[in-house]
């Protein structure tokens, strides 16, 4: 008999992922009845009896049978869990459910989910959630296929319009989809099942479609291989009396307590003995007490807690193998191959990237590389002091740490505050990248504005009559800014192109200012100028732009005003006449 398929639930924030899992987990089967739902480590098992009960009316209607032993849902919905559950060549998840809010359609996280599913070649079903919010929708039956018949025509039309709209959106991501009861080929089209995770409507159809796809198209993947156990570390935790333990999603082979445990770390493959294999007690009890039953053997698909004699350096998302002494070398090679598949190319300089698991790190690094962001280090684990040391002397745009689904050690947090390092932390990949990009653009804007403030600005000024406050050493005169921006430090020339002097200071109402704009009337102190000798009241003066300043102004053209551009043309024409090679200076 095949094993039960492993399912992940993905979707945008607030699309209803958790509500859907809760609805399935809290199915109408009461605790203690035959076929009750079991909660494993990081997973919820829905056995065949429960599926048959929930889908009962539908099975009779379709004259169908469920042949798989049940379904295993990964408890933690979202990209992070899905990304962590990886194996060489793809995901541990045999099939995924993408939850989409019928009102919101494809959102940024939905897009991310679709990309990850396509990259890992994971088949998926779309749960079109919140149909109960459609205007005029009436929930009378649990089966969508029965309830749709009871809706008024305008409500049916409204649902169809939403579905056609979503079909168009999904098509942009190379996904051909249709409502599940209109799909003619499930291998070529993604099935969309309208549901309400809140009322439970459509859940039987969703489970039925998943079961049907699994038993009709995933038979080979669900065959259990004999021999060594294979799994992935979902979480590393500390248990009282047990020390470091690992929560494992076990997807193939058999795990025996007498096996050797081969596991992946950041520094390579390690081997230890298994102390205990632990399974949770029934659902209600694990929620209250987290008590476990010790077992000798575990078969897939399952979630199991493993206690080892030494689990030093084990990381979430790492592969594990359990085997006999004879199979040890083969097991070590398999783990090594999987670890090599997630090695990342890093540079001498760049940001530091941290994540909660190897799979999460892989998912984040994929997007980081697509965004052309330089990375000097990519590791699993919380931000520590060493990460801060690595980035503190980098160029401004690289003084940053990305943290996906992970936090900081106490020392790491102190170092981040002390060195004022920017941390971009989220459990959503696109938020990390978007926030970093926004910050980097702001850094660049400030850098460019500072560069402009250190450059002579194009200006045309007129010396106002009867406004000579000092005739020389330096000359202090009242001027009107005719056009452009006059900044301190700028050199001035007359309309013949002859150098007059340099702007030492600018004052407005006896207050010193760095620059004056068109229309301003200010007092200007000009070195090397003498009223009555090289300047006169009523004279027009222009900024004497150097070749270097001209090149900077060209680079910063988007920050200059239209008036500055106009004056700069006048200045360039004047200086070109006097010295055609001045721009090279």
XYZ file of C-alpha atoms in Angstrom:
585
model
C 0.000 0.000 0.000
C 1.364 3.495 -0.785
C 2.148 5.963 1.964
C -0.001 9.010 2.565
C 0.978 12.099 0.534
C 2.615 15.050 2.310
C 0.883 18.389 1.789
C 1.973 21.998 2.358
C -0.379 24.967 2.540
C 0.878 28.223 1.011
C -0.586 31.635 0.285
C -0.537 35.348 1.078
C -0.887 36.760 4.592
C -4.549 36.665 5.756
C -5.649 34.521 2.814
C -6.930 31.895 5.275
C -4.105 29.306 5.383
C -4.274 28.719 9.138
C -8.087 28.748 9.207
C -8.124 26.087 6.496
C -5.707 23.855 8.426
C -7.696 24.403 11.619
C -10.929 23.461 9.846
C -9.379 20.232 8.553
C -7.706 19.477 11.899
C -10.852 20.220 13.901
C -12.950 18.145 11.511
C -16.274 16.916 12.768
C -14.694 13.660 13.879
C -14.715 13.793 17.692
C -11.792 12.717 19.833
C -11.815 8.978 20.483
C -13.891 7.965 17.471
C -12.488 5.574 14.908
C -10.384 7.444 12.396
C -9.720 10.394 14.695
C -7.190 12.928 13.494
C -3.654 12.589 14.922
C -1.283 15.484 15.408
C 2.341 14.549 14.806
C 5.507 16.584 15.215
C 4.967 19.436 12.775
C 2.262 17.580 10.893
C -1.390 16.568 11.099
C -2.458 13.155 9.835
C -5.946 12.854 8.346
C -6.562 9.107 8.012
C -8.670 7.430 5.324
C -11.617 6.982 7.719
C -11.771 10.744 8.283
C -11.467 11.459 4.563
C -14.279 9.020 3.828
C -16.427 10.593 6.517
C -15.838 14.192 5.357
C -16.147 13.315 1.656
C -18.897 10.735 2.220
C -21.704 12.310 0.200
C -19.306 13.235 -2.560
C -17.885 9.717 -2.796
C -21.394 8.303 -3.202
C -22.229 10.979 -5.764
C -19.097 10.228 -7.843
C -19.106 6.475 -7.134
C -15.433 6.853 -6.198
C -13.112 5.204 -3.672
C -10.179 6.592 -1.693
C -7.216 4.224 -1.995
C -4.499 6.228 -0.207
C -4.164 5.654 3.579
C -4.858 9.316 4.306
C -3.290 12.771 3.975
C -0.507 14.385 5.997
C -0.694 18.175 6.263
C 2.353 20.129 7.343
C 1.124 22.001 10.408
C 2.966 25.257 9.874
C 1.511 26.952 6.807
C 3.614 29.241 4.646
C 6.731 29.513 2.510
C 9.167 29.051 5.378
C 7.855 25.588 6.241
C 7.550 24.592 2.591
C 11.068 25.789 1.825
C 12.466 23.938 4.837
C 10.893 20.678 3.719
C 13.269 20.083 0.891
C 15.157 17.155 -0.488
C 17.580 16.855 -3.353
C 15.789 17.722 -6.576
C 12.735 19.291 -4.986
C 10.393 19.464 -2.041
C 9.328 16.796 0.426
C 5.764 17.971 -0.168
C 4.106 15.743 -2.745
C 1.384 18.266 -3.387
C 0.556 21.791 -2.205
C -2.555 23.844 -1.579
C -2.285 27.505 -2.603
C -4.881 29.494 -0.687
C -6.089 32.594 -2.555
C -8.560 35.137 -1.180
C -11.331 35.391 -3.802
C -11.489 39.179 -3.335
C -7.737 39.871 -3.409
C -6.555 37.480 -6.133
C -2.817 36.968 -6.677
C -0.823 38.910 -4.046
C 2.985 39.246 -3.675
C 3.270 36.163 -1.440
C 1.027 34.193 -3.799
C 3.440 35.069 -6.594
C 6.364 33.907 -4.440
C 4.536 30.644 -3.671
C 3.835 29.978 -7.358
C 7.493 30.570 -8.247
C 8.725 28.180 -5.539
C 6.196 25.501 -6.555
C 7.198 25.748 -10.205
C 10.925 25.645 -9.378
C 10.448 22.489 -7.275
C 7.991 20.930 -9.785
C 5.407 20.454 -7.031
C 1.816 19.901 -8.227
C -0.758 22.084 -6.518
C -4.450 22.812 -6.059
C -5.848 26.328 -5.621
C -8.221 26.777 -2.663
C -10.286 29.812 -3.653
C -11.187 30.990 -0.166
C -13.842 33.261 1.391
C -16.690 32.544 -1.070
C -19.044 33.186 1.871
C -18.131 36.888 1.513
C -19.556 37.131 -2.020
C -22.502 39.500 -2.118
C -25.687 37.463 -1.725
C -23.960 34.108 -1.102
C -25.990 31.643 0.971
C -24.328 28.784 2.822
C -26.854 25.985 3.234
C -24.911 22.850 2.312
C -21.367 21.773 3.113
C -20.759 20.478 -0.371
C -19.940 23.305 -2.784
C -21.320 21.255 -5.682
C -24.721 21.117 -3.969
C -24.678 24.644 -2.580
C -23.853 26.310 -5.917
C -27.175 25.011 -7.262
C -29.034 26.970 -4.555
C -27.469 30.355 -5.396
C -29.270 33.035 -7.382
C -28.110 33.585 -10.979
C -26.386 36.898 -10.265
C -24.384 35.253 -7.438
C -23.307 32.389 -9.727
C -22.295 34.965 -12.324
C -20.321 36.924 -9.699
C -18.403 33.742 -8.750
C -17.674 32.945 -12.397
C -16.390 36.468 -13.013
C -14.015 36.135 -10.030
C -12.819 32.757 -11.312
C -12.238 34.028 -14.874
C -10.377 37.022 -13.470
C -8.129 34.742 -11.422
C -7.595 32.405 -14.397
C -6.223 35.436 -16.262
C -3.959 36.418 -13.352
C -2.597 32.876 -12.973
C -1.988 32.679 -16.706
C 0.547 35.508 -16.301
C 2.573 33.078 -14.165
C 2.257 30.300 -16.780
C -0.409 28.518 -14.737
C -3.414 27.221 -16.678
C -6.298 26.785 -14.228
C -10.059 26.274 -14.088
C -12.789 25.459 -11.594
C -12.194 21.878 -10.457
C -15.494 20.508 -11.821
C -14.663 21.935 -15.259
C -11.102 20.603 -15.514
C -10.750 18.047 -18.311
C -7.075 17.190 -17.695
C -5.696 17.487 -14.153
C -2.112 17.029 -15.386
C -2.344 20.094 -17.625
C -4.595 22.373 -15.552
C -4.515 23.451 -11.914
C -7.838 22.800 -10.197
C -9.458 25.751 -8.380
C -11.788 24.682 -5.579
C -14.097 27.424 -4.213
C -14.184 27.068 -0.411
C -14.911 28.858 2.824
C -12.380 27.904 5.496
C -14.692 29.713 7.933
C -17.887 27.728 7.256
C -16.242 24.519 5.992
C -18.018 24.772 2.657
C -16.077 23.173 -0.213
C -13.612 21.415 2.124
C -14.949 17.955 1.108
C -14.336 18.802 -2.562
C -10.866 20.158 -1.780
C -9.865 16.982 0.088
C -11.427 14.866 -2.647
C -9.468 16.636 -5.406
C -6.232 16.278 -3.407
C -6.910 12.576 -2.767
C -7.821 12.024 -6.430
C -4.686 13.733 -7.731
C -2.532 11.824 -5.244
C -3.807 8.369 -6.046
C -4.113 8.915 -9.807
C -0.902 10.811 -10.578
C 1.518 10.425 -7.649
C 1.568 6.662 -7.246
C 5.315 6.360 -7.969
C 6.220 9.114 -5.485
C 4.117 7.454 -2.775
C 5.840 4.068 -3.028
C 7.918 3.429 0.082
C 11.488 2.243 -0.479
C 12.832 -0.368 1.873
C 15.964 0.252 3.882
C 17.358 3.492 5.279
C 15.008 6.143 6.646
C 15.018 9.513 4.917
C 13.778 12.812 6.299
C 14.363 16.508 6.810
C 14.850 18.421 10.063
C 11.857 20.721 10.497
C 12.958 22.161 13.836
C 15.780 21.874 16.372
C 14.635 22.140 19.978
C 15.764 21.593 23.554
C 13.693 19.110 25.593
C 13.977 18.742 29.345
C 15.869 15.547 30.159
C 16.672 14.921 26.474
C 18.891 17.847 25.515
C 18.993 18.746 21.807
C 16.263 16.994 19.813
C 15.146 17.273 16.210
C 11.621 17.312 14.841
C 11.790 15.386 11.576
C 9.409 15.023 8.671
C 10.028 11.420 7.635
C 9.186 10.755 3.976
C 10.793 7.457 2.975
C 12.215 4.183 4.319
C 11.997 2.992 7.924
C 13.515 4.629 10.998
C 14.599 2.147 13.705
C 15.775 3.052 17.173
C 18.836 0.826 16.639
C 19.879 2.769 13.489
C 22.774 5.169 13.119
C 21.593 8.758 12.616
C 23.401 10.649 9.821
C 22.638 14.373 9.763
C 23.708 17.618 8.095
C 25.385 20.586 9.767
C 26.780 23.880 8.486
C 30.228 22.276 8.506
C 29.312 18.965 6.879
C 28.008 15.470 7.693
C 27.949 14.004 11.224
C 26.916 10.629 12.654
C 25.458 9.713 16.046
C 23.389 7.013 17.758
C 19.640 7.381 18.278
C 18.657 7.613 21.953
C 14.900 7.720 21.462
C 12.168 7.927 18.816
C 9.265 9.950 20.173
C 5.729 10.320 18.858
C 3.103 12.626 20.366
C 0.200 11.203 22.310
C -3.317 11.898 20.994
C -4.191 15.381 19.729
C -5.799 16.802 22.856
C -2.972 15.731 25.119
C -0.109 17.102 23.004
C -1.770 20.505 23.057
C -1.887 20.487 26.834
C 1.213 18.644 27.999
C 3.473 17.831 25.027
C 3.835 14.251 26.243
C 5.408 11.686 23.949
C 5.321 7.944 23.452
C 8.643 6.222 22.891
C 8.569 3.826 19.917
C 11.061 1.445 18.305
C 10.128 1.940 14.638
C 8.592 4.730 12.524
C 7.173 4.347 9.012
C 6.446 7.180 6.561
C 4.922 9.607 6.047
C 5.229 10.839 9.599
C 6.442 13.493 11.955
C 8.774 12.238 14.671
C 11.010 13.699 17.388
C 14.479 12.144 17.529
C 16.814 12.348 20.494
C 20.442 11.579 19.691
C 23.539 10.991 21.790
C 25.184 14.014 20.154
C 23.399 16.392 17.801
C 26.040 19.123 17.739
C 25.593 21.670 14.954
C 22.393 20.170 13.538
C 20.418 22.772 11.582
C 16.789 23.080 10.500
C 16.210 22.094 6.902
C 19.149 19.683 6.918
C 18.742 16.174 5.521
C 18.878 13.101 7.784
C 19.354 9.417 7.094
C 18.957 6.496 9.510
C 20.706 3.258 8.628
C 22.594 0.158 9.658
C 26.404 0.062 9.909
C 26.510 -1.560 6.444
C 24.608 1.346 4.852
C 26.549 4.086 6.676
C 28.822 5.191 3.829
C 25.917 5.356 1.370
C 23.864 7.370 3.875
C 26.733 9.813 4.494
C 27.163 10.302 0.748
C 23.437 11.043 0.291
C 23.465 13.670 3.054
C 26.671 15.206 1.657
C 25.147 15.409 -1.842
C 22.070 17.197 -0.483
C 24.175 19.658 1.488
C 26.291 20.425 -1.597
C 23.110 21.171 -3.539
C 22.442 24.145 -1.239
C 25.900 25.712 -1.205
C 25.826 29.368 -2.235
C 28.268 31.500 -4.136
C 29.478 34.316 -1.891
C 31.749 37.320 -2.486
C 34.536 38.966 -0.499
C 32.210 41.874 0.270
C 28.469 42.209 0.680
C 25.571 41.791 3.102
C 25.137 38.871 5.524
C 22.107 36.587 5.041
C 20.649 34.490 7.893
C 17.610 32.181 7.928
C 15.946 29.664 10.214
C 16.612 26.645 7.993
C 18.589 25.464 4.979
C 15.451 25.469 2.839
C 14.513 28.992 3.910
C 18.077 30.111 3.239
C 17.926 28.543 -0.210
C 14.608 30.274 -0.999
C 15.899 33.668 0.195
C 19.252 33.342 -1.595
C 17.460 32.539 -4.847
C 15.664 35.897 -4.683
C 18.764 37.731 -3.409
C 20.802 36.485 -6.378
C 18.021 37.469 -8.811
C 18.118 40.962 -7.267
C 21.905 41.245 -7.868
C 22.619 41.839 -4.177
C 26.201 40.973 -3.160
C 26.437 38.485 -0.264
C 29.579 37.727 1.755
C 28.016 35.100 4.041
C 24.817 33.004 4.036
C 24.121 30.831 7.093
C 21.395 29.151 9.121
C 20.802 30.518 12.614
C 20.114 33.758 14.505
C 22.111 36.957 13.961
C 25.210 36.914 16.184
C 28.028 39.304 17.079
C 30.254 37.837 14.349
C 27.719 38.800 11.666
C 27.874 42.421 12.831
C 31.690 42.370 12.788
C 31.547 41.059 9.194
C 29.471 43.988 7.882
C 30.451 46.929 10.088
C 33.363 48.046 7.874
C 31.628 47.432 4.563
C 30.479 50.166 2.178
C 27.273 51.810 3.430
C 24.944 49.761 1.198
C 26.470 46.503 2.470
C 26.264 47.370 6.171
C 23.123 45.253 6.379
C 21.959 41.846 7.587
C 18.986 39.956 6.127
C 17.122 37.754 8.622
C 14.439 35.436 7.246
C 12.265 33.867 9.940
C 15.047 34.146 12.521
C 16.001 36.461 15.400
C 19.189 37.569 17.176
C 21.324 36.276 20.003
C 21.631 38.646 23.004
C 25.191 39.582 21.975
C 24.065 39.964 18.372
C 21.322 42.399 19.389
C 23.748 44.486 21.478
C 26.269 44.588 18.607
C 23.589 45.631 16.082
C 22.569 48.563 18.309
C 26.157 49.513 19.155
C 27.358 49.571 15.534
C 24.027 50.863 14.153
C 23.765 48.048 11.590
C 20.603 47.835 9.506
C 18.728 44.550 9.961
C 16.033 43.592 7.461
C 13.980 41.018 9.318
C 10.762 39.306 8.181
C 9.092 35.954 7.559
C 8.200 37.193 4.083
C 11.020 37.166 1.511
C 9.703 39.972 -0.674
C 9.410 42.278 2.364
C 13.121 41.813 3.158
C 14.137 42.581 -0.432
C 11.674 45.486 -0.853
C 12.690 47.106 2.460
C 16.388 46.731 1.654
C 15.905 48.149 -1.857
C 13.964 51.115 -0.448
C 16.685 51.751 2.176
C 19.441 51.451 -0.437
C 17.649 53.923 -2.728
C 17.336 56.346 0.201
C 21.077 55.936 0.918
C 21.863 56.660 -2.721
C 19.543 59.697 -2.721
C 21.279 61.114 0.372
C 24.712 60.405 -1.145
C 23.760 62.230 -4.324
C 22.274 65.159 -2.406
C 25.481 65.416 -0.370
C 27.530 65.293 -3.583
C 25.408 68.131 -4.973
C 25.871 70.186 -1.796
C 29.657 69.879 -2.286
C 29.439 71.067 -5.898
C 29.283 74.639 -7.209
C 25.693 75.213 -8.328
C 24.877 77.156 -11.520
C 23.681 80.649 -10.553
C 23.140 84.065 -12.101
C 23.098 87.016 -9.680
C 22.682 90.804 -9.886
C 24.483 93.196 -7.558
C 21.735 95.464 -6.200
C 22.268 99.281 -6.296
C 22.890 101.015 -2.957
C 23.610 97.666 -1.259
C 27.380 97.805 -0.768
C 28.087 96.959 2.882
C 31.848 96.643 2.431
C 33.875 97.411 -0.669
C 36.772 94.907 -0.239
C 38.698 92.361 1.872
C 36.178 90.752 1.340
C 33.521 92.733 -0.510
C 30.094 92.391 1.097
C 27.215 93.287 -1.212
C 23.475 92.781 -1.470
C 22.519 90.596 -4.452
C 19.367 89.258 -6.081
C 19.403 85.650 -7.315
C 18.201 86.046 -10.915
C 18.281 82.339 -11.730
C 19.614 79.040 -10.361
C 21.067 78.352 -6.910
C 23.973 80.264 -5.324
C 25.958 78.145 -2.845
C 28.794 79.017 -0.466
C 32.213 78.108 -1.848
C 31.177 78.863 -5.446
C 33.516 80.874 -7.636
C 32.051 83.841 -9.558
C 32.871 85.337 -12.973
C 31.608 88.317 -14.926
C 29.758 88.218 -18.246
C 33.088 88.221 -20.098
C 34.145 85.002 -18.360
C 36.771 86.680 -16.149
C 37.184 85.315 -12.622
C 36.002 87.717 -9.879
C 36.315 85.814 -6.583
C 34.759 83.167 -4.329
C 31.538 83.229 -2.263
C 32.796 83.101 1.316
C 29.380 83.337 2.996
C 25.705 84.085 2.361
C 23.444 85.876 4.849
C 19.697 86.327 4.877
C 18.283 88.637 7.537
C 21.622 88.378 9.367
C 21.393 84.566 9.457
C 24.077 82.499 7.684
C 22.712 80.128 5.051
C 24.374 77.555 2.734
C 22.502 78.462 -0.436
C 20.081 80.994 -1.908
C 17.470 80.351 -4.609
C 15.924 82.309 -7.463
C 14.172 85.454 -6.215
C 16.071 85.606 -2.900
C 17.766 88.875 -1.904
C 20.793 88.168 0.265
C 24.089 89.650 1.453
C 27.084 87.892 -0.092
C 30.712 88.039 1.030
C 33.062 87.736 -2.013
C 36.811 87.197 -1.584
C 39.262 88.969 -4.003
C 36.486 91.341 -5.162
C 36.650 95.113 -4.861
C 33.636 97.300 -5.560
C 34.655 99.996 -8.044
C 37.533 97.965 -9.442
C 36.390 94.496 -10.657
C 32.704 94.698 -9.660
C 30.110 97.473 -9.797
C 26.579 97.929 -8.495
C 24.125 96.520 -11.040
C 26.645 93.973 -12.445
C 25.518 90.504 -13.485
C 27.745 87.692 -12.212
C 27.646 83.947 -12.934
C 28.997 80.849 -11.181
C 32.439 79.971 -12.521
C 31.916 76.226 -12.945
C 35.026 74.006 -13.175
C 35.290 71.022 -15.514
C 34.976 68.665 -12.520
C 31.865 70.464 -11.244
C 30.379 70.337 -14.740
C 30.810 66.554 -14.869
C 29.246 66.173 -11.407
C 26.301 68.361 -12.414
C 25.738 66.171 -15.466
C 25.632 63.076 -13.209
C 23.279 64.816 -10.758
C 21.130 66.445 -13.426
C 17.894 64.967 -11.998
C 18.504 66.867 -8.712
C 19.040 70.271 -10.328
C 16.270 72.780 -11.062
C 15.127 73.900 -14.502
C 16.583 77.329 -13.703
C 19.986 75.812 -12.917
C 19.967 73.903 -16.205
C 19.131 77.107 -18.064
C 21.973 79.050 -16.376
C 24.397 76.169 -16.897
C 23.828 76.374 -20.671
C 24.676 80.085 -20.517
C 27.795 79.392 -18.424
C 28.963 76.587 -20.750
C 28.527 78.777 -23.837
C 30.492 81.602 -22.202
C 33.336 79.350 -20.995
C 33.518 77.456 -24.313
C 34.180 80.766 -26.096
C 36.961 81.633 -23.667
C 38.564 78.148 -23.401
C 37.212 75.231 -25.513
C 39.179 72.752 -23.352
C 37.914 73.899 -19.918
C 35.689 70.790 -19.447
C 38.783 68.589 -19.402
C 40.194 70.406 -16.386
